[in-house]
Amino acid sequence: MNENKVAIITGSGQGIGKGIAERLGKDGFTIVISDINEESANRTSLELIEKGIESSSFVANVSKKEDLVSLVDQTVEKYGNVDVFVNNAGIDQVDSILNITEEDLQRIFQINVFGTLFGIQAAAVQMKKQGTGGKIINACSIAGHRAYSLLGAYSATKFAVKAWTQTAAQELASSKITVNAYCPGIVGTSMWDRIDEGMGEYMGLEKGQAFEKFAEGITLGRTQEPADVANFVSYLASPDSDYMTGQAVLIDGGILFG
Ligand SMILES: NC(=O)C1=CN([C@@H]2O[C@H](COP(=O)(O)OP(=O)(O)OC[C@H]3O[C@@H](n4cnc5c(N)ncnc54)[C@H](O)[C@@H]3O)[C@@H](O)[C@H]2O)C=CC1
Ligand SMILES: CC(=O)C(C)=O
């Protein structure tokens, strides 16, 4: 299955992106690991190769459109096609609404919002050229369904990702390109280490307490692993999801409903 199909995952040197890369690699895709961090991108790609998965790594900063165009070009030069593009890279920011600065806002929007749009554009241009359809998959969040205290800027970026997903789905459907998003809850990656620290400072909590407080609301009684997200992304990347587009789906263990 998926022989000769190529998946690019941004921000896949670690965390959820790495989990997605491992799962899509198992599903038979050739995997392009891309990250702003060259060292982690190379390491993850080598790990996949050691598991028998065809893989390469390319450095790209998603906040620069030319990097994403070049990422797609380099992939096509090496493998001939792009079938799945996962806009996974994203950053967090913890701040109260009164303290968010213009500089902070520009940084997080440049990566989470502009970066996702640049990824959609670069992938769609290539997929349209190929004429065989494709799957564009974006990283949203529970914070794209409801905004959270101290995560105002981050939540705003994830609401925007949901908007890109809906618009791109409508505009690209005639080219047989589906566009969907995954919305995880609380995944124990380095992103949550930073959020835990930031919230801890604001709320006077010890290390780990903000994470635990958020985790209390999970119906299934445990926080998420990257593999929990990757299992769902595997479906979004497969023909089984061909009749689904424009959706930002909660995969959060039951934090939010509806
Ligand atoms: N960890 C969580 O609980 C949740 C995470 N998400 C989303 O999932 C995605 C992945 O998050 P995690 O794996 O937890 O984060 P992480 O911080 O562990 O990993 C993010 C990766 O993106 C890379 N990156 C950062 N800025 C970049 C840039 N400008 N260009 C290219 N790569 C860049 C980093 O080097 C890193 O490898 C993000 O979009 C995040 O918003 C959504 C919901 C929950
Ligand atoms: C990091 C993230 O999306 C949340 C809300 O946990």
mmCIF file of N, CA, C and O in Angstrom, residues 135-212:
data_model
loop_
_atom_site.group_PDB
_atom_site.id
_atom_site.type_symbol
_atom_site.label_atom_id
_atom_site.label_comp_id
_atom_site.label_asym_id
_atom_site.label_seq_id
_atom_site.Cartn_x
_atom_site.Cartn_y
_atom_site.Cartn_z
ATOM 1 N N LYS A 135 -3.558 14.926 -0.505
ATOM 2 C CA LYS A 135 -4.096 15.115 0.849
ATOM 3 C C LYS A 135 -3.268 16.185 1.550
ATOM 4 O O LYS A 135 -2.047 16.010 1.724
ATOM 5 N N ILE A 136 -3.918 17.271 1.916
ATOM 6 C CA ILE A 136 -3.247 18.301 2.724
ATOM 7 C C ILE A 136 -3.853 18.222 4.126
ATOM 8 O O ILE A 136 -5.084 18.196 4.281
ATOM 9 N N ILE A 137 -2.982 18.130 5.108
ATOM 10 C CA ILE A 137 -3.432 17.871 6.483
ATOM 11 C C ILE A 137 -2.774 18.904 7.412
ATOM 12 O O ILE A 137 -1.553 19.058 7.406
ATOM 13 N N ASN A 138 -3.594 19.615 8.172
ATOM 14 C CA ASN A 138 -3.082 20.718 8.997
ATOM 15 C C ASN A 138 -3.178 20.416 10.497
ATOM 16 O O ASN A 138 -4.117 19.741 10.936
ATOM 17 N N ALA A 139 -2.227 20.960 11.265
ATOM 18 C CA ALA A 139 -2.270 20.819 12.725
ATOM 19 C C ALA A 139 -3.133 21.924 13.318
ATOM 20 O O ALA A 139 -2.751 23.097 13.315
ATOM 21 N N CYS A 140 -4.309 21.529 13.822
ATOM 22 C CA CYS A 140 -5.134 22.459 14.581
ATOM 23 C C CYS A 140 -4.985 22.079 16.055
ATOM 24 O O CYS A 140 -3.883 21.666 16.469
ATOM 25 N N SER A 141 -6.011 22.142 16.858
ATOM 26 C CA SER A 141 -5.894 21.870 18.304
ATOM 27 C C SER A 141 -7.283 21.982 18.924
ATOM 28 O O SER A 141 -8.193 22.577 18.313
ATOM 29 N N ILE A 142 -7.415 21.473 20.159
ATOM 30 C CA ILE A 142 -8.626 21.821 20.917
ATOM 31 C C ILE A 142 -8.736 23.349 21.011
ATOM 32 O O ILE A 142 -9.825 23.893 21.049
ATOM 33 N N ALA A 143 -7.568 24.017 21.004
ATOM 34 C CA ALA A 143 -7.556 25.482 21.094
ATOM 35 C C ALA A 143 -8.045 26.149 19.806
ATOM 36 O O ALA A 143 -8.190 27.370 19.763
ATOM 37 N N GLY A 144 -8.304 25.359 18.779
ATOM 38 C CA GLY A 144 -8.944 25.878 17.562
ATOM 39 C C GLY A 144 -10.454 25.721 17.625
ATOM 40 O O GLY A 144 -11.178 26.157 16.727
ATOM 41 N N HIS A 145 -10.930 25.061 18.685
ATOM 42 C CA HIS A 145 -12.377 24.877 18.879
ATOM 43 C C HIS A 145 -12.912 25.759 19.996
ATOM 44 O O HIS A 145 -14.050 26.186 19.978
ATOM 45 N N ARG A 146 -12.072 25.964 21.033
ATOM 46 C CA ARG A 146 -12.405 26.956 22.061
ATOM 47 C C ARG A 146 -11.092 27.584 22.535
ATOM 48 O O ARG A 146 -10.062 26.912 22.594
ATOM 49 N N ALA A 147 -11.154 28.879 22.838
ATOM 50 C CA ALA A 147 -9.934 29.561 23.275
ATOM 51 C C ALA A 147 -9.730 29.337 24.765
ATOM 52 O O ALA A 147 -10.693 29.134 25.514
ATOM 53 N N TYR A 148 -8.462 29.320 25.162
ATOM 54 C CA TYR A 148 -8.125 29.069 26.563
ATOM 55 C C TYR A 148 -7.454 30.290 27.183
ATOM 56 O O TYR A 148 -6.691 30.995 26.505
ATOM 57 N N SER A 149 -7.694 30.468 28.466
ATOM 58 C CA SER A 149 -7.019 31.506 29.241
ATOM 59 C C SER A 149 -5.504 31.317 29.132
ATOM 60 O O SER A 149 -5.024 30.167 29.189
ATOM 61 N N LEU A 150 -4.773 32.381 28.957
ATOM 62 C CA LEU A 150 -3.307 32.420 28.819
ATOM 63 C C LEU A 150 -2.807 31.846 27.493
ATOM 64 O O LEU A 150 -1.622 31.848 27.206
ATOM 65 N N LEU A 151 -3.719 31.309 26.684
ATOM 66 C CA LEU A 151 -3.326 30.796 25.357
ATOM 67 C C LEU A 151 -4.064 31.569 24.263
ATOM 68 O O LEU A 151 -4.418 31.004 23.225
ATOM 69 N N GLY A 152 -4.291 32.865 24.506
ATOM 70 C CA GLY A 152 -5.090 33.656 23.568
ATOM 71 C C GLY A 152 -4.486 33.741 22.175
ATOM 72 O O GLY A 152 -5.159 33.489 21.175
ATOM 73 N N ALA A 153 -3.196 34.089 22.114
ATOM 74 C CA ALA A 153 -2.559 34.234 20.795
ATOM 75 C C ALA A 153 -2.500 32.880 20.097
ATOM 76 O O ALA A 153 -2.819 32.756 18.907
ATOM 77 N N TYR A 154 -2.126 31.843 20.861
ATOM 78 C CA TYR A 154 -2.054 30.491 20.289
ATOM 79 C C TYR A 154 -3.437 30.056 19.774
ATOM 80 O O TYR A 154 -3.554 29.548 18.661
ATOM 81 N N SER A 155 -4.466 30.278 20.592
ATOM 82 C CA SER A 155 -5.820 29.877 20.184
ATOM 83 C C SER A 155 -6.232 30.616 18.909
ATOM 84 O O SER A 155 -6.823 30.021 18.002
ATOM 85 N N ALA A 156 -5.902 31.907 18.841
ATOM 86 C CA ALA A 156 -6.260 32.690 17.638
ATOM 87 C C ALA A 156 -5.612 32.080 16.397
ATOM 88 O O ALA A 156 -6.235 32.002 15.331
ATOM 89 N N THR A 157 -4.369 31.602 16.539
ATOM 90 C CA THR A 157 -3.707 31.011 15.364
ATOM 91 C C THR A 157 -4.384 29.705 14.956
ATOM 92 O O THR A 157 -4.484 29.388 13.777
ATOM 93 N N LYS A 158 -4.860 28.948 15.939
ATOM 94 C CA LYS A 158 -5.475 27.657 15.600
ATOM 95 C C LYS A 158 -6.896 27.841 15.038
ATOM 96 O O LYS A 158 -7.339 27.047 14.215
ATOM 97 N N PHE A 159 -7.597 28.907 15.461
ATOM 98 C CA PHE A 159 -8.867 29.234 14.795
ATOM 99 C C PHE A 159 -8.586 29.581 13.324
ATOM 100 O O PHE A 159 -9.349 29.224 12.425
ATOM 101 N N ALA A 160 -7.482 30.281 13.090
ATOM 102 C CA ALA A 160 -7.130 30.642 11.709
ATOM 103 C C ALA A 160 -6.802 29.400 10.887
ATOM 104 O O ALA A 160 -7.171 29.308 9.708
ATOM 105 N N VAL A 161 -6.127 28.433 11.505
ATOM 106 C CA VAL A 161 -5.807 27.189 10.775
ATOM 107 C C VAL A 161 -7.108 26.499 10.337
ATOM 108 O O VAL A 161 -7.205 25.959 9.233
ATOM 109 N N LYS A 162 -8.115 26.545 11.223
ATOM 110 C CA LYS A 162 -9.412 25.942 10.871
ATOM 111 C C LYS A 162 -10.009 26.673 9.660
ATOM 112 O O LYS A 162 -10.558 26.045 8.750
ATOM 113 N N ALA A 163 -9.871 27.991 9.626
ATOM 114 C CA ALA A 163 -10.390 28.770 8.489
ATOM 115 C C ALA A 163 -9.668 28.399 7.197
ATOM 116 O O ALA A 163 -10.294 28.174 6.153
ATOM 117 N N TRP A 164 -8.323 28.310 7.244
ATOM 118 C CA TRP A 164 -7.569 27.893 6.038
ATOM 119 C C TRP A 164 -8.061 26.530 5.560
ATOM 120 O O TRP A 164 -8.190 26.294 4.353
ATOM 121 N N THR A 165 -8.307 25.630 6.512
ATOM 122 C CA THR A 165 -8.705 24.257 6.172
ATOM 123 C C THR A 165 -10.033 24.266 5.413
ATOM 124 O O THR A 165 -10.192 23.580 4.398
ATOM 125 N N GLN A 166 -10.965 25.071 5.905
ATOM 126 C CA GLN A 166 -12.287 25.107 5.262
ATOM 127 C C GLN A 166 -12.223 25.757 3.874
ATOM 128 O O GLN A 166 -12.796 25.258 2.909
ATOM 129 N N THR A 167 -11.483 26.879 3.786
ATOM 130 C CA THR A 167 -11.399 27.577 2.486
ATOM 131 C C THR A 167 -10.646 26.733 1.458
ATOM 132 O O THR A 167 -11.096 26.573 0.312
ATOM 133 N N ALA A 168 -9.499 26.190 1.871
ATOM 134 C CA ALA A 168 -8.694 25.399 0.924
ATOM 135 C C ALA A 168 -9.471 24.174 0.455
ATOM 136 O O ALA A 168 -9.408 23.798 -0.727
ATOM 137 N N ALA A 169 -10.234 23.560 1.360
ATOM 138 C CA ALA A 169 -11.027 22.375 0.978
ATOM 139 C C ALA A 169 -11.991 22.728 -0.152
ATOM 140 O O ALA A 169 -12.125 21.978 -1.126
ATOM 141 N N GLN A 170 -12.633 23.885 -0.029
ATOM 142 C CA GLN A 170 -13.614 24.276 -1.048
ATOM 143 C C GLN A 170 -12.928 24.605 -2.374
ATOM 144 O O GLN A 170 -13.383 24.232 -3.449
ATOM 145 N N GLU A 171 -11.788 25.306 -2.300
ATOM 146 C CA GLU A 171 -11.140 25.748 -3.537
ATOM 147 C C GLU A 171 -10.377 24.632 -4.243
ATOM 148 O O GLU A 171 -10.146 24.712 -5.455
ATOM 149 N N LEU A 172 -9.977 23.595 -3.512
ATOM 150 C CA LEU A 172 -9.130 22.557 -4.117
ATOM 151 C C LEU A 172 -9.887 21.269 -4.431
ATOM 152 O O LEU A 172 -9.321 20.336 -5.013
ATOM 153 N N ALA A 173 -11.165 21.214 -4.060
ATOM 154 C CA ALA A 173 -11.937 19.973 -4.253
ATOM 155 C C ALA A 173 -11.979 19.551 -5.716
ATOM 156 O O ALA A 173 -11.881 18.357 -6.032
ATOM 157 N N SER A 174 -12.080 20.518 -6.622
ATOM 158 C CA SER A 174 -12.195 20.165 -8.050
ATOM 159 C C SER A 174 -10.889 19.552 -8.568
ATOM 160 O O SER A 174 -10.877 18.904 -9.613
ATOM 161 N N SER A 175 -9.790 19.736 -7.831
ATOM 162 C CA SER A 175 -8.516 19.097 -8.207
ATOM 163 C C SER A 175 -8.307 17.789 -7.441
ATOM 164 O O SER A 175 -7.198 17.240 -7.414
ATOM 165 N N LYS A 176 -9.387 17.314 -6.796
ATOM 166 C CA LYS A 176 -9.330 16.057 -6.013
ATOM 167 C C LYS A 176 -8.296 16.114 -4.878
ATOM 168 O O LYS A 176 -7.650 15.126 -4.541
ATOM 169 N N ILE A 177 -8.122 17.314 -4.346
ATOM 170 C CA ILE A 177 -7.248 17.484 -3.174
ATOM 171 C C ILE A 177 -8.164 17.693 -1.969
ATOM 172 O O ILE A 177 -9.007 18.600 -1.978
ATOM 173 N N THR A 178 -8.028 16.829 -0.962
ATOM 174 C CA THR A 178 -8.793 17.049 0.268
ATOM 175 C C THR A 178 -7.916 17.784 1.277
ATOM 176 O O THR A 178 -6.683 17.639 1.275
ATOM 177 N N VAL A 179 -8.564 18.584 2.108
ATOM 178 C CA VAL A 179 -7.842 19.364 3.131
ATOM 179 C C VAL A 179 -8.577 19.181 4.454
ATOM 180 O O VAL A 179 -9.755 19.533 4.579
ATOM 181 N N ASN A 180 -7.889 18.588 5.414
ATOM 182 C CA ASN A 180 -8.487 18.359 6.737
ATOM 183 C C ASN A 180 -7.469 18.723 7.815
ATOM 184 O O ASN A 180 -6.288 18.931 7.516
ATOM 185 N N ALA A 181 -7.929 18.766 9.055
ATOM 186 C CA ALA A 181 -7.023 19.095 10.165
ATOM 187 C C ALA A 181 -7.264 18.155 11.344
ATOM 188 O O ALA A 181 -8.380 17.686 11.553
ATOM 189 N N TYR A 182 -6.181 17.880 12.075
ATOM 190 C CA TYR A 182 -6.289 17.119 13.322
ATOM 191 C C TYR A 182 -6.211 18.085 14.495
ATOM 192 O O TYR A 182 -5.434 19.035 14.469
ATOM 193 N N CYS A 183 -7.022 17.826 15.508
ATOM 194 C CA CYS A 183 -7.102 18.729 16.665
ATOM 195 C C CYS A 183 -6.816 17.944 17.938
ATOM 196 O O CYS A 183 -7.736 17.470 18.623
ATOM 197 N N PRO A 184 -5.521 17.798 18.284
ATOM 198 C CA PRO A 184 -5.186 17.058 19.503
ATOM 199 C C PRO A 184 -5.563 17.834 20.755
ATOM 200 O O PRO A 184 -5.856 19.039 20.718
ATOM 201 N N GLY A 185 -5.489 17.114 21.896
ATOM 202 C CA GLY A 185 -5.749 17.744 23.194
ATOM 203 C C GLY A 185 -4.438 18.037 23.897
ATOM 204 O O GLY A 185 -3.751 19.011 23.578
ATOM 205 N N ILE A 186 -4.064 17.175 24.839
ATOM 206 C CA ILE A 186 -2.861 17.410 25.650
ATOM 207 C C ILE A 186 -1.859 16.300 25.347
ATOM 208 O O ILE A 186 -1.983 15.174 25.848
ATOM 209 N N VAL A 187 -0.879 16.644 24.527
ATOM 210 C CA VAL A 187 0.129 15.659 24.120
ATOM 211 C C VAL A 187 1.441 15.994 24.849
ATOM 212 O O VAL A 187 1.891 17.147 24.813
ATOM 213 N N GLY A 188 2.033 14.997 25.474
ATOM 214 C CA GLY A 188 3.217 15.247 26.304
ATOM 215 C C GLY A 188 4.498 15.449 25.505
ATOM 216 O O GLY A 188 5.425 14.660 25.583
ATOM 217 N N THR A 189 4.569 16.526 24.752
ATOM 218 C CA THR A 189 5.774 16.857 23.977
ATOM 219 C C THR A 189 6.476 18.053 24.625
ATOM 220 O O THR A 189 5.996 18.593 25.622
ATOM 221 N N SER A 190 7.561 18.498 23.982
ATOM 222 C CA SER A 190 8.267 19.660 24.545
ATOM 223 C C SER A 190 7.395 20.915 24.501
ATOM 224 O O SER A 190 7.611 21.851 25.278
ATOM 225 N N MET A 191 6.386 20.928 23.609
ATOM 226 C CA MET A 191 5.483 22.084 23.598
ATOM 227 C C MET A 191 4.771 22.218 24.947
ATOM 228 O O MET A 191 4.666 23.305 25.510
ATOM 229 N N TRP A 192 4.337 21.079 25.481
ATOM 230 C CA TRP A 192 3.627 21.164 26.767
ATOM 231 C C TRP A 192 4.572 21.437 27.931
ATOM 232 O O TRP A 192 4.187 22.022 28.934
ATOM 233 N N ASP A 193 5.843 21.044 27.800
ATOM 234 C CA ASP A 193 6.818 21.416 28.845
ATOM 235 C C ASP A 193 6.881 22.938 28.951
ATOM 236 O O ASP A 193 6.923 23.509 30.045
ATOM 237 N N ARG A 194 6.895 23.599 27.764
ATOM 238 C CA ARG A 194 6.984 25.074 27.759
ATOM 239 C C ARG A 194 5.683 25.701 28.274
ATOM 240 O O ARG A 194 5.701 26.679 29.022
ATOM 241 N N ILE A 195 4.540 25.122 27.834
ATOM 242 C CA ILE A 195 3.248 25.688 28.285
ATOM 243 C C ILE A 195 3.122 25.529 29.803
ATOM 244 O O ILE A 195 2.702 26.449 30.512
ATOM 245 N N ASP A 196 3.531 24.365 30.279
ATOM 246 C CA ASP A 196 3.466 24.087 31.729
ATOM 247 C C ASP A 196 4.295 25.113 32.511
ATOM 248 O O ASP A 196 3.845 25.657 33.522
ATOM 249 N N GLU A 197 5.493 25.395 31.983
ATOM 250 C CA GLU A 197 6.369 26.364 32.658
ATOM 251 C C GLU A 197 5.747 27.766 32.628
ATOM 252 O O GLU A 197 5.693 28.463 33.647
ATOM 253 N N GLY A 198 5.251 28.145 31.452
ATOM 254 C CA GLY A 198 4.670 29.489 31.286
ATOM 255 C C GLY A 198 3.435 29.670 32.161
ATOM 256 O O GLY A 198 3.271 30.712 32.822
ATOM 257 N N MET A 199 2.560 28.682 32.161
ATOM 258 C CA MET A 199 1.344 28.798 32.979
ATOM 259 C C MET A 199 1.694 28.748 34.460
ATOM 260 O O MET A 199 1.087 29.446 35.272
ATOM 261 N N GLY A 200 2.687 27.902 34.778
ATOM 262 C CA GLY A 200 3.126 27.792 36.174
ATOM 263 C C GLY A 200 3.554 29.142 36.719
ATOM 264 O O GLY A 200 3.213 29.513 37.852
ATOM 265 N N GLU A 201 4.297 29.905 35.895
ATOM 266 C CA GLU A 201 4.764 31.240 36.328
ATOM 267 C C GLU A 201 3.587 32.168 36.587
ATOM 268 O O GLU A 201 3.552 32.899 37.570
ATOM 269 N N TYR A 202 2.628 32.143 35.682
ATOM 270 C CA TYR A 202 1.456 33.020 35.835
ATOM 271 C C TYR A 202 0.594 32.636 37.032
ATOM 272 O O TYR A 202 0.072 33.477 37.743
ATOM 273 N N MET A 203 0.445 31.309 37.232
ATOM 274 C CA MET A 203 -0.550 30.836 38.202
ATOM 275 C C MET A 203 0.068 30.426 39.539
ATOM 276 O O MET A 203 -0.637 29.953 40.433
ATOM 277 N N GLY A 204 1.410 30.573 39.629
ATOM 278 C CA GLY A 204 2.086 30.205 40.866
ATOM 279 C C GLY A 204 2.059 28.702 41.115
ATOM 280 O O GLY A 204 1.897 28.250 42.255
ATOM 281 N N LEU A 205 2.203 27.924 40.046
ATOM 282 C CA LEU A 205 2.157 26.461 40.174
ATOM 283 C C LEU A 205 3.556 25.869 40.062
ATOM 284 O O LEU A 205 4.437 26.444 39.431
ATOM 285 N N GLU A 206 3.728 24.702 40.666
ATOM 286 C CA GLU A 206 4.996 23.966 40.551
ATOM 287 C C GLU A 206 5.067 23.317 39.169
ATOM 288 O O GLU A 206 4.041 23.127 38.509
ATOM 289 N N LYS A 207 6.295 22.906 38.801
ATOM 290 C CA LYS A 207 6.508 22.213 37.524
ATOM 291 C C LYS A 207 5.548 21.003 37.426
ATOM 292 O O LYS A 207 5.431 20.233 38.390
ATOM 293 N N GLY A 208 4.883 20.877 36.323
ATOM 294 C CA GLY A 208 4.007 19.712 36.099
ATOM 295 C C GLY A 208 2.567 19.931 36.518
ATOM 296 O O GLY A 208 1.664 19.196 36.095
ATOM 297 N N GLN A 209 2.316 20.957 37.351
ATOM 298 C CA GLN A 209 0.956 21.112 37.884
ATOM 299 C C GLN A 209 -0.050 21.651 36.854
ATOM 300 O O GLN A 209 -1.209 21.235 36.860
ATOM 301 N N ALA A 210 0.401 22.555 35.979
ATOM 302 C CA ALA A 210 -0.525 23.072 34.957
ATOM 303 C C ALA A 210 -0.907 21.946 33.997
ATOM 304 O O ALA A 210 -2.076 21.797 33.606
ATOM 305 N N PHE A 211 0.083 21.130 33.637
ATOM 306 C CA PHE A 211 -0.158 19.972 32.758
ATOM 307 C C PHE A 211 -1.195 19.046 33.413
ATOM 308 O O PHE A 211 -2.171 18.637 32.781
ATOM 309 N N GLU A 212 -0.984 18.763 34.693
ATOM 310 C CA GLU A 212 -1.908 17.867 35.423
ATOM 311 C C GLU A 212 -3.315 18.459 35.496
ATOM 312 O O GLU A 212 -4.306 17.749 35.345
#
